[in-house]
Short mmCIF file of N, CA and C in Angstrom, two decimals:
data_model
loop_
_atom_site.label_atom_id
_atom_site.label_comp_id
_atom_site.label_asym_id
_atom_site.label_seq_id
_atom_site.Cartn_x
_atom_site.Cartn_y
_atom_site.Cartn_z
N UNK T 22 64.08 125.89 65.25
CA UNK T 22 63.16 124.81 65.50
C UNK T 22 61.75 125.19 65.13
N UNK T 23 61.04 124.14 65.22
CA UNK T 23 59.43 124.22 64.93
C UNK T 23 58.55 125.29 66.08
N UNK T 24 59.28 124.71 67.30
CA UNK T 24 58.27 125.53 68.21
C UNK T 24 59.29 126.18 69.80
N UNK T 25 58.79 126.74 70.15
CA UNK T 25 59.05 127.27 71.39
C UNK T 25 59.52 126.87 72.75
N UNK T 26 60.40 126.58 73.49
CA UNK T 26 60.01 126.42 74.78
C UNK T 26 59.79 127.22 76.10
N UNK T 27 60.81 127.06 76.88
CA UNK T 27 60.42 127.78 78.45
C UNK T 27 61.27 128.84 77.80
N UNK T 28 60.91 129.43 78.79
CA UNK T 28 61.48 131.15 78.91
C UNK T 28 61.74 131.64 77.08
N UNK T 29 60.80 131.18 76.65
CA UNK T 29 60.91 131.80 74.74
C UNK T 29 61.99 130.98 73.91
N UNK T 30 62.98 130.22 74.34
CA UNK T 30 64.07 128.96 74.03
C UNK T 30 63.24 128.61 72.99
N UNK T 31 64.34 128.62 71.93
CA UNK T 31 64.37 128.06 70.63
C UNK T 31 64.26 126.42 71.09
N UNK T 32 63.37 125.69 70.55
CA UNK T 32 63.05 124.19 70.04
C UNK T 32 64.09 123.49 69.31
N UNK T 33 64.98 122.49 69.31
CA UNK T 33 65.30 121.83 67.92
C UNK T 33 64.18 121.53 67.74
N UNK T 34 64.49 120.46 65.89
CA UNK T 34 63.63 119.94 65.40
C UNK T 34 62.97 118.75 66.05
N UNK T 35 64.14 118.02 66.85
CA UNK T 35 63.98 116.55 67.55
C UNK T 35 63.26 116.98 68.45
N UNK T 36 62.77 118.56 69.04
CA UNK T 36 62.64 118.48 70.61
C UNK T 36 63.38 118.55 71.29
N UNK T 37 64.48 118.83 70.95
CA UNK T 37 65.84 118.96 71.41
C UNK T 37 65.76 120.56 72.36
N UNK T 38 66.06 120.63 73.92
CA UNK T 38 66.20 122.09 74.60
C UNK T 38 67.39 122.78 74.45
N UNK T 39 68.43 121.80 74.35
CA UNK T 39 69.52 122.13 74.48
C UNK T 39 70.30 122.91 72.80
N UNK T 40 70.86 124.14 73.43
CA UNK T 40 71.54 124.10 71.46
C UNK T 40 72.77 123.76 71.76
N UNK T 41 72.85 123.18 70.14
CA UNK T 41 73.66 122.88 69.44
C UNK T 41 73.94 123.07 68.42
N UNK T 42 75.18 124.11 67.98
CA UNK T 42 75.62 124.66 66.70
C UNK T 42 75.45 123.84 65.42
N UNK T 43 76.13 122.07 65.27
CA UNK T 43 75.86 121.80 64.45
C UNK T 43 74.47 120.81 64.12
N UNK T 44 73.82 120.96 65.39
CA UNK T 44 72.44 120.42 65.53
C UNK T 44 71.72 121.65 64.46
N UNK T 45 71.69 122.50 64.64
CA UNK T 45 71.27 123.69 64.10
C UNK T 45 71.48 123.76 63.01
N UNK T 46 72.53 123.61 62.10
CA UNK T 46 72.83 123.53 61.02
C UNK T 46 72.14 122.36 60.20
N UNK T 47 72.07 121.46 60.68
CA UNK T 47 72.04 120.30 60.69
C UNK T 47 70.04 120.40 60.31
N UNK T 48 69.53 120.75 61.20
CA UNK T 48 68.18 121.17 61.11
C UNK T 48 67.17 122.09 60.40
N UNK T 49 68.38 123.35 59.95
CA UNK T 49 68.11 123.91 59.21
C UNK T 49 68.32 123.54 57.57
N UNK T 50 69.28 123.01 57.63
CA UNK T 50 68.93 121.95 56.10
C UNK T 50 67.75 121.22 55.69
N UNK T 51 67.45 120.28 57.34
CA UNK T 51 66.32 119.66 57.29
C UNK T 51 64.94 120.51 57.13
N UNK T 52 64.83 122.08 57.55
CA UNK T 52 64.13 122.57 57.39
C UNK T 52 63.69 123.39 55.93
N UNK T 53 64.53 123.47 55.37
CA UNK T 53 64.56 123.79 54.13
C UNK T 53 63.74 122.53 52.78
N UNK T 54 63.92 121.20 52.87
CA UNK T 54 63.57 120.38 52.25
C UNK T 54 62.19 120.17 52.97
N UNK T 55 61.69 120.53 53.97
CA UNK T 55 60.28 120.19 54.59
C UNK T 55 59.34 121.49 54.12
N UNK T 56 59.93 122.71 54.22
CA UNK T 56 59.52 123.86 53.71
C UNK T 56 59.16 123.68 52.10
N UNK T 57 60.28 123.20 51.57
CA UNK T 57 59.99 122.83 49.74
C UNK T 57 58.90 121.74 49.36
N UNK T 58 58.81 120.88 50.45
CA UNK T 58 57.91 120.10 50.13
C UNK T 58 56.44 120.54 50.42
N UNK T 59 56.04 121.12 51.79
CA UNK T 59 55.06 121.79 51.63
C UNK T 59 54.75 122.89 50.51
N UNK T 60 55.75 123.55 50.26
CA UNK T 60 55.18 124.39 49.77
C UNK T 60 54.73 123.99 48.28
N UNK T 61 55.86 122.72 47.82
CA UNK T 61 55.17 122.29 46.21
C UNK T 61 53.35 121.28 46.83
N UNK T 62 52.87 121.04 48.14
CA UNK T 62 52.04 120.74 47.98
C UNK T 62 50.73 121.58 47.63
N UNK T 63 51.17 122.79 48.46
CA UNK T 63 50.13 124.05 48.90
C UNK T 63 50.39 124.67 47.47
N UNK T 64 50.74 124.77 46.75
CA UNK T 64 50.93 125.54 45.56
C UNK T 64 50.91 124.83 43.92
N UNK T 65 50.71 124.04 44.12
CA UNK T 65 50.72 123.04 42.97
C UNK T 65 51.36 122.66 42.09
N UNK T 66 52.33 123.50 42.17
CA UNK T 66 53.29 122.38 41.16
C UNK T 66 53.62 121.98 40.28
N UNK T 67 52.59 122.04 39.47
CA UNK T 67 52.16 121.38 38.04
C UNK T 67 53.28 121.70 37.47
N UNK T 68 53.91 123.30 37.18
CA UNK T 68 54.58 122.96 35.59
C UNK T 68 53.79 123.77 35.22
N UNK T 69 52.51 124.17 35.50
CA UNK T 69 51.69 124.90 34.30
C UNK T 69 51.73 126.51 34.88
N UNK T 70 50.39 127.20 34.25
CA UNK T 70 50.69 128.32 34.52
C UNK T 70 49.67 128.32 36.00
N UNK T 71 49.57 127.48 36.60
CA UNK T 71 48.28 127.49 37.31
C UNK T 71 49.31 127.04 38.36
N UNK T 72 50.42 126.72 38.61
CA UNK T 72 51.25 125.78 39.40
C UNK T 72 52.78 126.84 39.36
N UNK T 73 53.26 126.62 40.80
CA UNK T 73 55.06 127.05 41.18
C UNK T 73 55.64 125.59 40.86
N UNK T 74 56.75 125.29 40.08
CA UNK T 74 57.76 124.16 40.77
C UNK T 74 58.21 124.31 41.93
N UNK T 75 58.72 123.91 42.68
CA UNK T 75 59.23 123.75 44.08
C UNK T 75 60.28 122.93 44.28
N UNK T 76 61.50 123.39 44.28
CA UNK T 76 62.92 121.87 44.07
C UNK T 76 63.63 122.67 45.47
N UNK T 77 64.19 121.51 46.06
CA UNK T 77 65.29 121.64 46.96
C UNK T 77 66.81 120.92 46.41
N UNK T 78 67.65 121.31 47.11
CA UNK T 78 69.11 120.67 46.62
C UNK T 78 69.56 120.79 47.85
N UNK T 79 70.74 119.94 47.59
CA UNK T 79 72.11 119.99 48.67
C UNK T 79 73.47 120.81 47.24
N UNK T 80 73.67 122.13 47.83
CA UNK T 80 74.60 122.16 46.97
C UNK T 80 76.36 121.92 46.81
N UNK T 81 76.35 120.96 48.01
CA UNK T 81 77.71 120.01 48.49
C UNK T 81 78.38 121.03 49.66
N UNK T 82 79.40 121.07 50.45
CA UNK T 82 79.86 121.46 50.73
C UNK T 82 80.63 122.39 50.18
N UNK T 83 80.39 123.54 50.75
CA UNK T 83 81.63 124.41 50.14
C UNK T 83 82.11 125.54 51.46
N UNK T 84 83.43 125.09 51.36
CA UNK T 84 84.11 125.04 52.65
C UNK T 84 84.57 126.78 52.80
N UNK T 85 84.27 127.68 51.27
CA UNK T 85 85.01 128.90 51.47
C UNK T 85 83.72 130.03 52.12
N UNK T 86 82.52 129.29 52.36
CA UNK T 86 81.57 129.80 52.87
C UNK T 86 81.19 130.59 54.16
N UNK T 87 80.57 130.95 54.96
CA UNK T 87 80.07 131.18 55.94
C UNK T 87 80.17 130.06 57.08
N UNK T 88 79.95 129.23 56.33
CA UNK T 88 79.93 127.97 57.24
C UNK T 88 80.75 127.82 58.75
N UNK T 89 82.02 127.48 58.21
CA UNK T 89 82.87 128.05 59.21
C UNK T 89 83.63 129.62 59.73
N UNK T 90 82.41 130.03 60.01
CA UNK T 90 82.80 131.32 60.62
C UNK T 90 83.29 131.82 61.88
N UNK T 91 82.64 131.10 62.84
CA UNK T 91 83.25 130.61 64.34
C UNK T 91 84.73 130.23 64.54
N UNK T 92 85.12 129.39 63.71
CA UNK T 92 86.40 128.18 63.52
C UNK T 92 87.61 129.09 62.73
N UNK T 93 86.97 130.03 62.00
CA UNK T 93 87.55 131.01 60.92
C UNK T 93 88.35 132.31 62.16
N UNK T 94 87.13 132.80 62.95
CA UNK T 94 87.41 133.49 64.26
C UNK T 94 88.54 133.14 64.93
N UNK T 95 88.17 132.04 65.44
CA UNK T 95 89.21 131.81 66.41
C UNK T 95 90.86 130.51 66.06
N UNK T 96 90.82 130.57 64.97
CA UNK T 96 91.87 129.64 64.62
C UNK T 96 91.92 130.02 62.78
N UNK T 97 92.13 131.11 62.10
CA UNK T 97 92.12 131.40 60.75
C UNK T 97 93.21 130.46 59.82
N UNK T 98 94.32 130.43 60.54
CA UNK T 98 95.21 129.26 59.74
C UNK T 98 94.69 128.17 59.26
N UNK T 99 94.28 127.49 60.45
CA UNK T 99 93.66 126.26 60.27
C UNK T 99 92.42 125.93 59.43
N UNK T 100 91.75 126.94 59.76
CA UNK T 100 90.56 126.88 58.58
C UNK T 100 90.71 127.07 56.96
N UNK T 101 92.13 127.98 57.14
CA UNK T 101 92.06 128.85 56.00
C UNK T 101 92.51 126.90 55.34
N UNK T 102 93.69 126.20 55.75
CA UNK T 102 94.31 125.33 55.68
C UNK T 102 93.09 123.88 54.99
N UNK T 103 92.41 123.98 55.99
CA UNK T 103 90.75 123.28 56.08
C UNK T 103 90.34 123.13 54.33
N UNK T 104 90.12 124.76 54.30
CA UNK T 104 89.06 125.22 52.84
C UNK T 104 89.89 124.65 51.62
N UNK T 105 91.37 125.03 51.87
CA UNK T 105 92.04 124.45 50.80
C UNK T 105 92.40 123.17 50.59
N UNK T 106 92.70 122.36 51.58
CA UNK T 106 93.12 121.06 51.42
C UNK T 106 91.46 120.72 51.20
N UNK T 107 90.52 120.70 51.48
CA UNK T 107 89.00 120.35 51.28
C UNK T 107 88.79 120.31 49.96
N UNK T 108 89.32 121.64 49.28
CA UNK T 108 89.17 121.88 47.81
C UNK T 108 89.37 121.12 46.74
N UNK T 109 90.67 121.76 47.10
CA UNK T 109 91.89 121.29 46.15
C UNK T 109 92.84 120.02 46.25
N UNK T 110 93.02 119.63 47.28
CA UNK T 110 93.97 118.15 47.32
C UNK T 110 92.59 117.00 47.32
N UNK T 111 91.49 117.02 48.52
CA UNK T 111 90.75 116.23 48.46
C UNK T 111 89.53 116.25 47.62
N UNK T 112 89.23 117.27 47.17
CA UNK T 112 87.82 117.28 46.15
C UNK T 112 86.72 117.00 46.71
N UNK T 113 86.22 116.82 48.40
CA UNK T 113 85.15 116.64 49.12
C UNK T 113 84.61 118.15 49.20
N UNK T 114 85.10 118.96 48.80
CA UNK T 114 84.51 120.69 48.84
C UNK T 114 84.35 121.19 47.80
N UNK T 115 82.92 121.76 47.28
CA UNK T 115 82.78 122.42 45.98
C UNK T 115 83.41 123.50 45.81
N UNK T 116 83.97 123.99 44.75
CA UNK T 116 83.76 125.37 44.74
C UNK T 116 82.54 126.41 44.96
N UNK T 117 82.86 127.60 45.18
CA UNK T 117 81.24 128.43 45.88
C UNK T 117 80.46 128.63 44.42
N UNK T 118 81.31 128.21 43.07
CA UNK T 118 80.95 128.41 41.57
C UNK T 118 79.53 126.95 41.36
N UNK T 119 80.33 126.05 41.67
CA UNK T 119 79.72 124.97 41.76
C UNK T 119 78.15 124.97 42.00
N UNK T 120 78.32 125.53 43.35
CA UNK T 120 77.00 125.55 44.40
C UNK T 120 75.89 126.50 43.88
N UNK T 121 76.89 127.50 42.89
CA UNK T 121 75.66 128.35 42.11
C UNK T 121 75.21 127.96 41.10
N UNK T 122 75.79 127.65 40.53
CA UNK T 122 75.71 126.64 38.85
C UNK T 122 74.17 125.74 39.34
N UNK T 123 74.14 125.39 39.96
CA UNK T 123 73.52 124.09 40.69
C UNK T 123 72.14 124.77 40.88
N UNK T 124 72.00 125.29 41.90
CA UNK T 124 71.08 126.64 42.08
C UNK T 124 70.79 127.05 41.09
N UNK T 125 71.29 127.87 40.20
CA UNK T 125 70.80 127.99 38.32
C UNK T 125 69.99 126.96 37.69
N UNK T 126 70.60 126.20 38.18
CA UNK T 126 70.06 124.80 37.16
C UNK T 126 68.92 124.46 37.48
N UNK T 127 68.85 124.17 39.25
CA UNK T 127 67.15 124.23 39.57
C UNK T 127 66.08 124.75 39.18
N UNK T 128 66.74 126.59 39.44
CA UNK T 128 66.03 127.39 39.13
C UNK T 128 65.17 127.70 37.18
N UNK T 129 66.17 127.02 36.35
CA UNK T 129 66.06 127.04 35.19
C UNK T 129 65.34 125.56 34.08
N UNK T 130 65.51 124.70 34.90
CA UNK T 130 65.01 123.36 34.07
C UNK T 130 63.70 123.43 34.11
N UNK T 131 63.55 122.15 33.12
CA UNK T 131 62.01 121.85 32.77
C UNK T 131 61.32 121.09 33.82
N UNK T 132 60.12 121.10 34.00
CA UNK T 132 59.52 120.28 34.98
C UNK T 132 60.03 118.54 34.77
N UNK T 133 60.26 118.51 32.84
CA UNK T 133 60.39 117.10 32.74
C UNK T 133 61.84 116.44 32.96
N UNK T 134 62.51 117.29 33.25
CA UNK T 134 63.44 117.12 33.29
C UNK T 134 63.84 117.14 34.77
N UNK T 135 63.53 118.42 35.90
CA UNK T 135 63.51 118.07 37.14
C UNK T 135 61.84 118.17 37.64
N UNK T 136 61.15 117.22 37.85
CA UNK T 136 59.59 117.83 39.10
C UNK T 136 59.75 118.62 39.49
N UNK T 137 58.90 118.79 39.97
CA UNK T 137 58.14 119.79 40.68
C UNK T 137 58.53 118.86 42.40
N UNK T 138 59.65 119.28 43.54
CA UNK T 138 59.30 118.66 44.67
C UNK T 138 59.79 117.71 44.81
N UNK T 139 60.79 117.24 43.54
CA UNK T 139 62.07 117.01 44.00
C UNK T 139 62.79 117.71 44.59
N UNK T 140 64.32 116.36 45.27
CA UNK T 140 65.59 117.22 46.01
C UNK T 140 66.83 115.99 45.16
N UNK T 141 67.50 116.97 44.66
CA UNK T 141 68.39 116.70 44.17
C UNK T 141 69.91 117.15 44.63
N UNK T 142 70.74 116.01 44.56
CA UNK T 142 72.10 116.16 45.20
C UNK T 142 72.83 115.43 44.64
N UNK T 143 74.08 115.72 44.62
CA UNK T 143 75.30 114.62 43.95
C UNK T 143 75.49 113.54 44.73
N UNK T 144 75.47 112.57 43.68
CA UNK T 144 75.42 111.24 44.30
C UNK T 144 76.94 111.00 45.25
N UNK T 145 77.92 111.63 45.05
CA UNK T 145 79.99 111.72 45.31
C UNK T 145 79.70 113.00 46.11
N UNK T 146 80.52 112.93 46.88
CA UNK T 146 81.25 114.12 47.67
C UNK T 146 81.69 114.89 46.47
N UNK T 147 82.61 113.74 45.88
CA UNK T 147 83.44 114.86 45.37
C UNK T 147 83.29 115.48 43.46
N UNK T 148 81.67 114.80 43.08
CA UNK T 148 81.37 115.57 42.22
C UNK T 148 81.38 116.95 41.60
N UNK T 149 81.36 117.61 41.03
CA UNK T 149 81.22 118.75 40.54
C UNK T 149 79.96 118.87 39.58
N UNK T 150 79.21 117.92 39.73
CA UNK T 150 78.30 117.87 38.28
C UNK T 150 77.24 118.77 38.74
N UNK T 151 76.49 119.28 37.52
CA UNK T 151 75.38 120.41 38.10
C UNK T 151 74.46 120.39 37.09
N UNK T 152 74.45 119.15 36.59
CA UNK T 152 73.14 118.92 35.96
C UNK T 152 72.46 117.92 35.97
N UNK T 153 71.61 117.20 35.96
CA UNK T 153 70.91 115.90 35.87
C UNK T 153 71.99 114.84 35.06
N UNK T 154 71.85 115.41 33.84
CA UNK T 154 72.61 114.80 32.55
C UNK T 154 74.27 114.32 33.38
N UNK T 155 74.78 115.40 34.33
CA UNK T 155 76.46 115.00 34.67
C UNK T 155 76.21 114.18 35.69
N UNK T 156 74.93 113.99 36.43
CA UNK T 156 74.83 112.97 37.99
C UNK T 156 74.93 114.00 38.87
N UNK T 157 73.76 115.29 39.00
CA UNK T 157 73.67 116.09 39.76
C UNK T 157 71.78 115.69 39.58
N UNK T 158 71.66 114.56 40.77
CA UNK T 158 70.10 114.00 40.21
C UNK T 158 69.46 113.81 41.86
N UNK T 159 68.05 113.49 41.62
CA UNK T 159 67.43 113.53 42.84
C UNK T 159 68.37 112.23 43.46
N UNK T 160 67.90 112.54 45.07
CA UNK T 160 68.52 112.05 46.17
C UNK T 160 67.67 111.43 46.96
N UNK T 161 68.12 110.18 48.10
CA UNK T 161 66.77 109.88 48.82
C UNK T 161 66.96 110.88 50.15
N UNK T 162 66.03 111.27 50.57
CA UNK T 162 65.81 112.30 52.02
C UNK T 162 65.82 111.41 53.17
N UNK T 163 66.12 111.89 54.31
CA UNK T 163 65.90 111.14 55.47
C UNK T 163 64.56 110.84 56.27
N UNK T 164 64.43 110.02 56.47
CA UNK T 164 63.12 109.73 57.25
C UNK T 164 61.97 111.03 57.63
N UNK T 165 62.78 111.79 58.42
CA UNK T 165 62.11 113.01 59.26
C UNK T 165 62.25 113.83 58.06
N UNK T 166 62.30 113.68 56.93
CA UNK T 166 62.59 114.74 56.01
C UNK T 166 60.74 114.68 55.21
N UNK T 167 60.68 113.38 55.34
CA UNK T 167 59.46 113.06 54.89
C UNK T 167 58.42 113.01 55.61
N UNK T 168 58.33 113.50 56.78
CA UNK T 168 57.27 114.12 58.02
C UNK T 168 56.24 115.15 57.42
N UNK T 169 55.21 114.43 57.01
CA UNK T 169 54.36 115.91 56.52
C UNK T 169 53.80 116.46 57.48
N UNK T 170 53.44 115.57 58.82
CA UNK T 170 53.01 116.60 60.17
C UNK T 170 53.95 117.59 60.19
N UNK T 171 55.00 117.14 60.55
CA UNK T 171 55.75 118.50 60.25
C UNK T 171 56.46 119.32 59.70
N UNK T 172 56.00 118.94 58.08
CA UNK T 172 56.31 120.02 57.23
C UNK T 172 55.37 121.08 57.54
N UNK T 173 54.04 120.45 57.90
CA UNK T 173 52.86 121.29 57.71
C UNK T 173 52.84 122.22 59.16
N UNK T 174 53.49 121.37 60.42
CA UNK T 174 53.74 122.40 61.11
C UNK T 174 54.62 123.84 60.97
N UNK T 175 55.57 123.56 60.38
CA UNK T 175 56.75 124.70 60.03
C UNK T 175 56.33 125.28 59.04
N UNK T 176 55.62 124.98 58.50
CA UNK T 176 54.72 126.35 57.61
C UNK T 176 54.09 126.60 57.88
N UNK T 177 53.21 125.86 59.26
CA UNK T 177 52.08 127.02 60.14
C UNK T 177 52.98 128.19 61.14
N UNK T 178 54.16 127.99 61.56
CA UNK T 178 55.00 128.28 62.52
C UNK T 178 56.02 129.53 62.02
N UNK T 179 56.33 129.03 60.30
CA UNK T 179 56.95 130.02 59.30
C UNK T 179 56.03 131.25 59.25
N UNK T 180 54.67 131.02 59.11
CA UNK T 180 53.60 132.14 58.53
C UNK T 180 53.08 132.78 59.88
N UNK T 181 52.96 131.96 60.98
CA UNK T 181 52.89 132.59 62.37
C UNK T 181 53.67 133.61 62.66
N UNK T 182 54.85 133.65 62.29
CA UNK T 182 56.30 134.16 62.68
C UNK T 182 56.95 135.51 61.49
N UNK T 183 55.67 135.14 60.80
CA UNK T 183 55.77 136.36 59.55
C UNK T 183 54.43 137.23 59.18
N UNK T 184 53.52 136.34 60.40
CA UNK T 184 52.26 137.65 60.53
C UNK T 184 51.46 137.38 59.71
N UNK T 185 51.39 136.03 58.79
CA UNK T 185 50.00 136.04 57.95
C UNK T 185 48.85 134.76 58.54
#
């Protein structure tokens, strides 16, 4: 979360006291696209040599991940069962190839091709595309995604928390 509570208790993002595993997850996505956006503001952006690009993505689900590591613990069949039918029968789960390809691609395009501060995601679950050109293109964000109070808080809170 953004901030602190009683006895040192982690914050959700909502203000939330209570945790919740996939609140958490859930927030930390959200925190990642608020982080990208500040930071393409504070840094500029341009494209030039005077400017960082700054892109966020969703790189789909991919079920052979970390993700379910808890669920993996205590019930391995079922998960293992999960990752594959996710994969391979339904196509709602990337491969972990996918999710890097994607990541590459951010990391490698032209400004004109992706901004600076875009977030880009597949429009399908069950895409595989990982480029602009296949329909791996910006996305709309959620409401609270577009909070610049508190983007700008979580990068006062990020840099608090890292001593500068």
């Amino acid at each position: 979360g953004v901030e602190v509570g009683e006895a040192g208790a982690a914050v959700m993002v909502d203000g939330a006291t209570t945790f919740n595993g996939a609140k958490a997850y859930h927030d930390s996505k959200l925190c990642n696209v608020l982080f990208a956006k500040e930071a393409h503001k504070r840094w500029g952006g341009t494209g030039d040599e005077n400017g960082i690009s700054v892109r966020a993505f969703n790189p789909g689900l991919i079920a052979s991940t970390g993700l379910f590591r808890a669920a993996r613990e205590d019930n391995p069949l079922s998960t293992a069962i999960f990752s594959f039918a996710a994969t391979n029968l339904f196509g709602f789960s990337v491969p972990v190839e996918v999710g890097g390809a994607r990541l590459a691609y951010l990391a490698t395009a032209s400004d004109d091709e992706v901004p600076s501060g875009s977030y880009l995601s597949a429009h399908k679950a069950t895409s595989k595309a990982v480029s602009v050109a296949d329909g791996f293109a910006s996305a709309v964000i959620s409401k609270e995604a577009m909070d610049e109070d508190l983007a700008s808080r979580l990068w006062e809170k990020s840099a608090e928390v890292i001593g500068l």
